[in-house]
Coordinates of C-alpha atoms and ligand atoms in Angstrom, one line a residue:
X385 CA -181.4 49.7 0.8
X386 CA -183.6 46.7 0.3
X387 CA -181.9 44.5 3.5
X388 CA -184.3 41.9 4.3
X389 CA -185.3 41.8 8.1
X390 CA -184.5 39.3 10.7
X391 CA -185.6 39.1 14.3
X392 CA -184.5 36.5 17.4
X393 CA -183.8 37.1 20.9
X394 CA -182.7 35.7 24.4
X395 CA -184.3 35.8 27.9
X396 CA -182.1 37.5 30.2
X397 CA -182.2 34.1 33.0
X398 CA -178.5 33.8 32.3
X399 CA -175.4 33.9 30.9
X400 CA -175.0 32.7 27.2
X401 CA -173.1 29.8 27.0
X402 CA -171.3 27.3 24.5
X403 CA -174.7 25.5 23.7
X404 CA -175.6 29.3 22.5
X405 CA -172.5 29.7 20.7
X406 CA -172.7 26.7 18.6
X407 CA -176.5 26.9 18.5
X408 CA -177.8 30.3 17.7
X409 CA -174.6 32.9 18.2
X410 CA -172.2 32.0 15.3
X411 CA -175.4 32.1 13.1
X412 CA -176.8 35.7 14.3
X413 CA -172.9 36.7 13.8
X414 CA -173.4 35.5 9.8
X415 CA -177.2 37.0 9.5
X416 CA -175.6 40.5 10.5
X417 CA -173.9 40.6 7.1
X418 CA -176.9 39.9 5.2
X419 CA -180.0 40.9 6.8
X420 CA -180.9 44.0 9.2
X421 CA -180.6 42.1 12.7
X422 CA -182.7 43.0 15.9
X423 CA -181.3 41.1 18.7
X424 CA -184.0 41.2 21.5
X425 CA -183.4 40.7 25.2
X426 CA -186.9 39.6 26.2
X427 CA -187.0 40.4 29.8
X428 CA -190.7 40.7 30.1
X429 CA -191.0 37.2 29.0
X430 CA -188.1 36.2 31.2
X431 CA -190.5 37.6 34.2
X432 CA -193.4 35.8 33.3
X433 CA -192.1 33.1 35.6
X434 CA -189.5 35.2 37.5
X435 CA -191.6 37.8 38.9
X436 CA -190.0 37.0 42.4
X437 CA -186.4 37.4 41.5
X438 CA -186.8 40.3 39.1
X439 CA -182.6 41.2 40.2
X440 CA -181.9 38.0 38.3
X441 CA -183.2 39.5 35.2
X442 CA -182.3 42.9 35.3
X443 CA -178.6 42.2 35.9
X444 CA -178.6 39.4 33.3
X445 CA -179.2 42.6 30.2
X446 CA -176.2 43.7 30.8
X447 CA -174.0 40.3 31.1
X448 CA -176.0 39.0 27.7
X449 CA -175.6 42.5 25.9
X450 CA -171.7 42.0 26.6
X451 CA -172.0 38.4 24.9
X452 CA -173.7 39.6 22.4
X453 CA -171.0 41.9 21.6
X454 CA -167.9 39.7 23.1
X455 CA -169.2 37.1 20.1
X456 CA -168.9 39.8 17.4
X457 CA -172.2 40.8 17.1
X458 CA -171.8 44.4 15.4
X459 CA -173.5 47.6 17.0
X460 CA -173.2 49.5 14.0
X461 CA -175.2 46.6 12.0
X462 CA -177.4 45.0 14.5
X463 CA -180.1 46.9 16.5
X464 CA -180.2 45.5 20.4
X465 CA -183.8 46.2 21.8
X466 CA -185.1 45.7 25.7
X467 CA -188.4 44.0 25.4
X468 CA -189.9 45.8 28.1
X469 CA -188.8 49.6 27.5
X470 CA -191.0 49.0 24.4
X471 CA -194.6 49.9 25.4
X472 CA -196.1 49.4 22.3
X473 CA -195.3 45.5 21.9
X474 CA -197.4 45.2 25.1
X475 CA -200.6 46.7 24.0
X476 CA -200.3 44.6 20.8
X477 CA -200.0 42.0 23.1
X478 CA -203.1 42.7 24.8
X479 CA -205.0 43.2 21.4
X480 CA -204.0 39.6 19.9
X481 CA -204.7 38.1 22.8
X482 CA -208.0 38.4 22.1
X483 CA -207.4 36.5 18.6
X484 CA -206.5 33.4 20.5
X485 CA -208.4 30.8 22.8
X486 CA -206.7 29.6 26.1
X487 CA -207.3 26.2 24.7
X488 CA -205.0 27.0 21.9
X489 CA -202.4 28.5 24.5
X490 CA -203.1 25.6 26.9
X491 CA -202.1 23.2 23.9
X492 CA -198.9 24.5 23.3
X493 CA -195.9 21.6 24.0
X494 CA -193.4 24.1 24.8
X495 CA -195.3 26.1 27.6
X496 CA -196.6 22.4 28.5
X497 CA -192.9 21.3 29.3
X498 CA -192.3 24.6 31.1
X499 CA -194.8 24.8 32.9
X500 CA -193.8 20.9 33.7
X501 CA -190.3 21.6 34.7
X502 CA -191.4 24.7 36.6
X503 CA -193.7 22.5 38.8
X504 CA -196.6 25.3 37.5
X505 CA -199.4 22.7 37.5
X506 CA -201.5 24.6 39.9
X507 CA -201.3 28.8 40.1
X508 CA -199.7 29.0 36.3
X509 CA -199.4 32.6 35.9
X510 CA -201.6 34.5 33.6
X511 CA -198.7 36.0 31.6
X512 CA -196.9 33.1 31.4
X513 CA -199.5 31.4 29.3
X514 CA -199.5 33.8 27.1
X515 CA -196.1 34.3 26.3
X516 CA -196.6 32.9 23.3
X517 CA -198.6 36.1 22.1
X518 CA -196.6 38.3 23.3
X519 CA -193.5 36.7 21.3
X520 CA -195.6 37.4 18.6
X521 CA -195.9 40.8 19.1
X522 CA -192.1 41.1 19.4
X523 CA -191.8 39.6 16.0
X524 CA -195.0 41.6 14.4
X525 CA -194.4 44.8 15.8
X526 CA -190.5 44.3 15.5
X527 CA -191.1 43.9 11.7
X528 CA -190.9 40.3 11.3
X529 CA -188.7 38.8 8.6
X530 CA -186.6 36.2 9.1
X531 CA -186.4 34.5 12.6
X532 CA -183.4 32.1 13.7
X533 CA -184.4 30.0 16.5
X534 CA -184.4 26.4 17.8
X535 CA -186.9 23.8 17.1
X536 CA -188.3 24.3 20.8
X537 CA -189.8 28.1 19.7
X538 CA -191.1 26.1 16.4
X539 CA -195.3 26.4 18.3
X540 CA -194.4 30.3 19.2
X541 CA -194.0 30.7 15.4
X542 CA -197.1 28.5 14.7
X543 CA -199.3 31.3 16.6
X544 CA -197.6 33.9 15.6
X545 CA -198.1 33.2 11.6
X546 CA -201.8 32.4 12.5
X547 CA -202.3 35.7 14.3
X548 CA -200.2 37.6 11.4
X549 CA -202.9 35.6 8.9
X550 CA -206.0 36.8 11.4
X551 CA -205.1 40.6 11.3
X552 CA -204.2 40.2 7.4
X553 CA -208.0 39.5 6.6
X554 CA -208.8 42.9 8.5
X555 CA -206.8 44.2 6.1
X556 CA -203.3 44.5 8.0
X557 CA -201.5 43.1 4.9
X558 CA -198.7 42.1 7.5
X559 CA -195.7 39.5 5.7
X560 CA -195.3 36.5 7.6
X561 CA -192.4 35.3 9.9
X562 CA -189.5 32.9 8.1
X563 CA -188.9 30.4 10.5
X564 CA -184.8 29.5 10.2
X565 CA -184.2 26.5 12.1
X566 CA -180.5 26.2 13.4
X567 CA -179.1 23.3 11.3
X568 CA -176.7 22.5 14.3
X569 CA -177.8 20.0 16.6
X570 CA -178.2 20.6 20.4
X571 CA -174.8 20.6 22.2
X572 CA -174.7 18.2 25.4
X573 CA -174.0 19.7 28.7
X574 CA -170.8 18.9 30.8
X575 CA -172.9 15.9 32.7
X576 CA -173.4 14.4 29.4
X577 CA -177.3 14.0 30.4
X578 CA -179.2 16.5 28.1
X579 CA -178.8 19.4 26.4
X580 CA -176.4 22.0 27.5
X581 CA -178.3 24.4 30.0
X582 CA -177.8 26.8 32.3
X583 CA -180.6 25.6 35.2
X584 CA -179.4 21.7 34.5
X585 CA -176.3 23.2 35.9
X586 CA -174.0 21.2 33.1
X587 CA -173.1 24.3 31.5
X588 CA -169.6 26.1 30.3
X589 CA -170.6 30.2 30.1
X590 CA -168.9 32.0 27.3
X591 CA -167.6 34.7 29.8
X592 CA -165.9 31.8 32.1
X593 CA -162.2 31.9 33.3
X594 CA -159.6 29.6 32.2
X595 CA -159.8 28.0 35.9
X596 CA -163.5 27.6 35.6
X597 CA -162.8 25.9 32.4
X598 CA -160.4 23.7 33.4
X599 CA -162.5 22.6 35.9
X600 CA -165.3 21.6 33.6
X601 CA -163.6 19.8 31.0
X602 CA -161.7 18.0 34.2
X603 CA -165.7 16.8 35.6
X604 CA -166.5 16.1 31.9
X605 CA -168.6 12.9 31.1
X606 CA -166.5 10.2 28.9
X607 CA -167.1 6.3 29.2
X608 CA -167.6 5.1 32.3
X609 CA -166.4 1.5 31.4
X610 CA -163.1 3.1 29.9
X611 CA -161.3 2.5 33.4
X612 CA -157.8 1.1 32.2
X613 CA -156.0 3.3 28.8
X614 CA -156.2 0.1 27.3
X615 CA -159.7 -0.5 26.9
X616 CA -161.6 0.4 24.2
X617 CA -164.0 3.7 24.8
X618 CA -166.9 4.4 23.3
X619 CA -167.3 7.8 21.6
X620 CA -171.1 7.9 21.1
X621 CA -172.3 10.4 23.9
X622 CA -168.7 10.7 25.3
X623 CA -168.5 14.4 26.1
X624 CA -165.3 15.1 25.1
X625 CA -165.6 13.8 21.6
X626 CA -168.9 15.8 21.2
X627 CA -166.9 18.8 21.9
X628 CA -164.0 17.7 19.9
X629 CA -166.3 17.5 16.8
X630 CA -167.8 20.9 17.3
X631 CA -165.1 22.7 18.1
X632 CA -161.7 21.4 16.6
X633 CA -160.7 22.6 14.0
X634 CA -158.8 19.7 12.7
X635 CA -161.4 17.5 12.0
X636 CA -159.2 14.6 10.1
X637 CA -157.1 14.6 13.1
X638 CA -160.6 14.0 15.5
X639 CA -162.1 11.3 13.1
X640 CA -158.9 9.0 13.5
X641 CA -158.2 9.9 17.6
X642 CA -162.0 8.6 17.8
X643 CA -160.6 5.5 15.7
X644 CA -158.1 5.0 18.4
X645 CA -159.9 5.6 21.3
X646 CA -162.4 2.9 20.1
X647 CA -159.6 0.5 19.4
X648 CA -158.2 1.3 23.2
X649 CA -155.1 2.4 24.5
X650 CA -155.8 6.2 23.9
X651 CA -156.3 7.5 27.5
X652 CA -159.2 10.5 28.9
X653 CA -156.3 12.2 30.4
X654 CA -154.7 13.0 26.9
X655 CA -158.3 13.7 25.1
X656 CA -159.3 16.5 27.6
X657 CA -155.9 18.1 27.2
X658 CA -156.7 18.7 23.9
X659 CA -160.4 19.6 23.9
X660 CA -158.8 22.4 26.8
X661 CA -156.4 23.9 24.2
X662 CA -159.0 23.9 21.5
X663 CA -161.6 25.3 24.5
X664 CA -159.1 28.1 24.8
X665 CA -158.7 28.6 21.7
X666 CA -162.3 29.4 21.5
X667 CA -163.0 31.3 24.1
X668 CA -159.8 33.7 24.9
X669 CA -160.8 36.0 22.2
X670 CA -164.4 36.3 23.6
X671 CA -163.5 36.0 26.9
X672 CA -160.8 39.4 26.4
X673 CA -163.6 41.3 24.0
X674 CA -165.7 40.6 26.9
X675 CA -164.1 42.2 29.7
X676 CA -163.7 45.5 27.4
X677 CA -167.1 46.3 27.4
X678 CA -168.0 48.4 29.7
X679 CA -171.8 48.4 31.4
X680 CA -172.1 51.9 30.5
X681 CA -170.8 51.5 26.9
X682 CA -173.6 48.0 26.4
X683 CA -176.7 49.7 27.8
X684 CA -175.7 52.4 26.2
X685 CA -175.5 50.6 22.4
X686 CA -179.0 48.6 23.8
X687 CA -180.7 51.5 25.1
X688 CA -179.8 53.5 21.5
X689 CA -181.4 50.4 19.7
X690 CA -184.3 50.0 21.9
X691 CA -185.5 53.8 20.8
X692 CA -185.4 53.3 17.1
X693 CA -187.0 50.6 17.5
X694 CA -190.1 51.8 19.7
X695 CA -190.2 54.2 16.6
X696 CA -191.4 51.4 14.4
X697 CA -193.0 49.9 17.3
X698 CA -195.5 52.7 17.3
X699 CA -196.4 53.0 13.6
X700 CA -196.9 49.1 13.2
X701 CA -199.7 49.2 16.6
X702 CA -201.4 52.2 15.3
X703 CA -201.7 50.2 11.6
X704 CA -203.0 46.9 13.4
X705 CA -205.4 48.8 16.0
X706 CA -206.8 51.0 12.3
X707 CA -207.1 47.4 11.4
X708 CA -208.9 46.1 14.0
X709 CA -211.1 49.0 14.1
X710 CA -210.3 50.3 17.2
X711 CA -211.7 53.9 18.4
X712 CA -209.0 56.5 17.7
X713 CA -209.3 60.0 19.2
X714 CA -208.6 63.4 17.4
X715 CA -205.1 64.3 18.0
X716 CA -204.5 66.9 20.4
X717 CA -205.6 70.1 20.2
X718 CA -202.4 72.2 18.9
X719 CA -202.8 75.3 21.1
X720 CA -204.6 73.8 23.5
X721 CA -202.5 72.0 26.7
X722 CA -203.6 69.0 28.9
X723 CA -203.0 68.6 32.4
X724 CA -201.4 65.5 33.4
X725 CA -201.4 64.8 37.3
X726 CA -198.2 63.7 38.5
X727 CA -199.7 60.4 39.8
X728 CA -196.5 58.5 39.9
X729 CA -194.6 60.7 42.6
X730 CA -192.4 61.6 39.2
X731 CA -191.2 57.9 39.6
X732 CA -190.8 57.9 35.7
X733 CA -188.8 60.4 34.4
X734 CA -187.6 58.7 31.5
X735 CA -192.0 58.3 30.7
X736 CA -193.5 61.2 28.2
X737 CA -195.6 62.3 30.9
X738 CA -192.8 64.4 32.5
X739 CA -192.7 67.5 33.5
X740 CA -195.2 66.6 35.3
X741 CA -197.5 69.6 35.6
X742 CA -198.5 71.1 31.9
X743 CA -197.6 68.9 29.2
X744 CA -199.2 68.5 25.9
X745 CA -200.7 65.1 25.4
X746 CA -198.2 63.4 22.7
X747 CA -199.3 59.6 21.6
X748 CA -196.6 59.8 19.3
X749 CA -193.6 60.3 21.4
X750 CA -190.7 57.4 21.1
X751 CA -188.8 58.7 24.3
X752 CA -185.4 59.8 22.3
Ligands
LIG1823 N1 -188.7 32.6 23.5 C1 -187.4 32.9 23.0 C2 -186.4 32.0 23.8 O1 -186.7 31.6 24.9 C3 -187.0 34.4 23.3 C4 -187.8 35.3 22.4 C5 -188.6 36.3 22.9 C6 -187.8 35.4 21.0 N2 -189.1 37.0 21.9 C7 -188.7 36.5 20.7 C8 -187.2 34.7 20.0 C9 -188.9 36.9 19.4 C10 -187.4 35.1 18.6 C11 -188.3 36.2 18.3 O2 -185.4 31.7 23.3

């Protein structure tokens, strides 16, 4: 019963694509047979700087649950949660915000580049400074363990470890996160000009057709100076031979076509006719898992996951907040009943507070 815990997620800004797969996917599709996975689609943190395109994040849940699941990723091992349908990582949020200065957050190199690339230098928004706390609250009050990610979240794990360390000498006696650092390098986007990504636009989606990627091994970046098949190529940040080396199998067979192509004579034409089968290869399976998912059938396995998890959710806050020594009230009287006003126009059905009239107060309540 002792499986140890691990804990990474996604922002829903996208689909996942081949820079995923090779990155962080095939990984979380190993973890699941050793350690009790939560997968967690963190769309409050993808709103922190998307707060005016919120239909961007909501429709990407469903198109990263069904890559989750068109990768192999197992519903009956791993627990999908929906970072904001989990109240309780928000006011742990607010809580350990209060254990960090805005000259730490202002420090940190990752939100620095964001905020860079985002054009943020004036009008940053408040949340999306602290992000960074509220990724650790995803990890604290999600149980912590073992977290897979790349080297880019290594500051978000920083904090978190120095918050986890903070509430520990009030007494929270919290473990701290394992960072796991993917041991594959960052794949290179179709352009050949950075790392794969989905807003560089130099990206192959898992879910893509066989057109679509046809068409992108087609634009692929080789060796510009490789005009005639003749010439010798160079295979150092040659796209195709990048991909090649991940993805092909027959690795003997890649080491000796770079050979050639260095020697000359071997021709682009030939090269990207094989990374397309190998492509395929790759990516039929997914593709056909993919489109049998349903939308109802992926929220459904995310929303399951989300409650058990708000479960835990709730026990770890009320631990850290007895920790911190915040003011706790008696429970609720049993006989007695509490009128809630139904201030939301019964907007929130989904929320505790319904019915709306007479309704004992319940603090405990995990919405399942
Ligand atoms: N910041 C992570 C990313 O952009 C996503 C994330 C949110 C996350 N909460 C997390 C990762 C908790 C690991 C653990 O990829």
């Amino acid at each position: 019963m002792n499986i140890p815990l691990a804990i990474t997620g996604d922002r829903p800004t996208g689909p996942l694509h081949l820079g995923h797969y090779v990155g962080s996917l095939l990984n979380r599709v190993q973890l699941q047979h050793t350690h009790q996975l939560t997968v967690l689609i963190a769309d409050f943190q993808a709103l922190t700087d998307n707060m005016g395109n919120p239909q961007k994040v909501r429709a990407n849940i469903v198109e990263l649950m069904k890559d989750y699941l068109a990768v192999g990723l197992d519903p009956s091992k791993v627990r999908f949660v929906l970072q904001s349908a989990v109240p309780e990582l928000f006011s742990l949020t607010c809580y350990l915000q209060n254990l960090v200065s805005v000259g730490q957050l202002e420090r940190n190199p990752t939100v620095r580049s964001e905020l860079t690339a985002r054009g943020f230098e004036r009008g940053i928004p408040a949340g999306f400074l602290c992000y960074p706390v509220s990724q650790a609250a995803d990890i604290i009050g999600l149980g912590g363990g073992m977290v897979p990610v790349g080297d880019d979240q290594l500051p978000m794990m920083e904090l978190c470890n120095d918050l986890v360390r903070k509430l520990n000498t009030m007494g929270a006696n919290l473990p701290l996160a394992n960072t796991l650092l993917s041991s594959t390098p960052r794949l290179i986007g179709v352009d050949g000009k950075g790392k794969m990504s989905k807003s560089a636009g130099n990206a192959i989606a898992l879910g893509c057709s066989a057109l679509e990627l046809e068409q992108a091994i087609k634009m692929a970046y080789t060796d510009p100076q490789h005009l005639k098949v003749s010439d010798p190529g160079r295979v150092e940040g040659n796209v195709v031979f990048e991909y090649l080396s991940a993805f092909d199998p027959n690795t003997a067979e890649v080491e000796e076509l770079k050979a050639h192509y260095q020697r000359g004579g071997l021709g682009d034409m030939a090269l990207k006719r094989r990374l397309l089968g190998v492509m395929e290869a790759t990516l039929s399976p997914i593709r056909e898992r993919r489109v049998q998912v349903s939308d109802s059938e992926a929220l459904d396995i995310l929303a399951k996951g989300t409650y058990e998890a708000r479960a835990g959710a709730q026990q770890v806050l009320e631990h850290v907040l007895s920790c911190i020594g915040v003011a706790q009230l008696p429970p609720p009287p049993l006989s007695g009943v509490v009128t809630v006003r139904d201030e939301y126009g019964g907007c929130f059905p989904e929320d505790n507070l319904s019915p709306p009239d007479v309704q004992p107060l319940d603090r405990g309540g995990c919405g399942n």
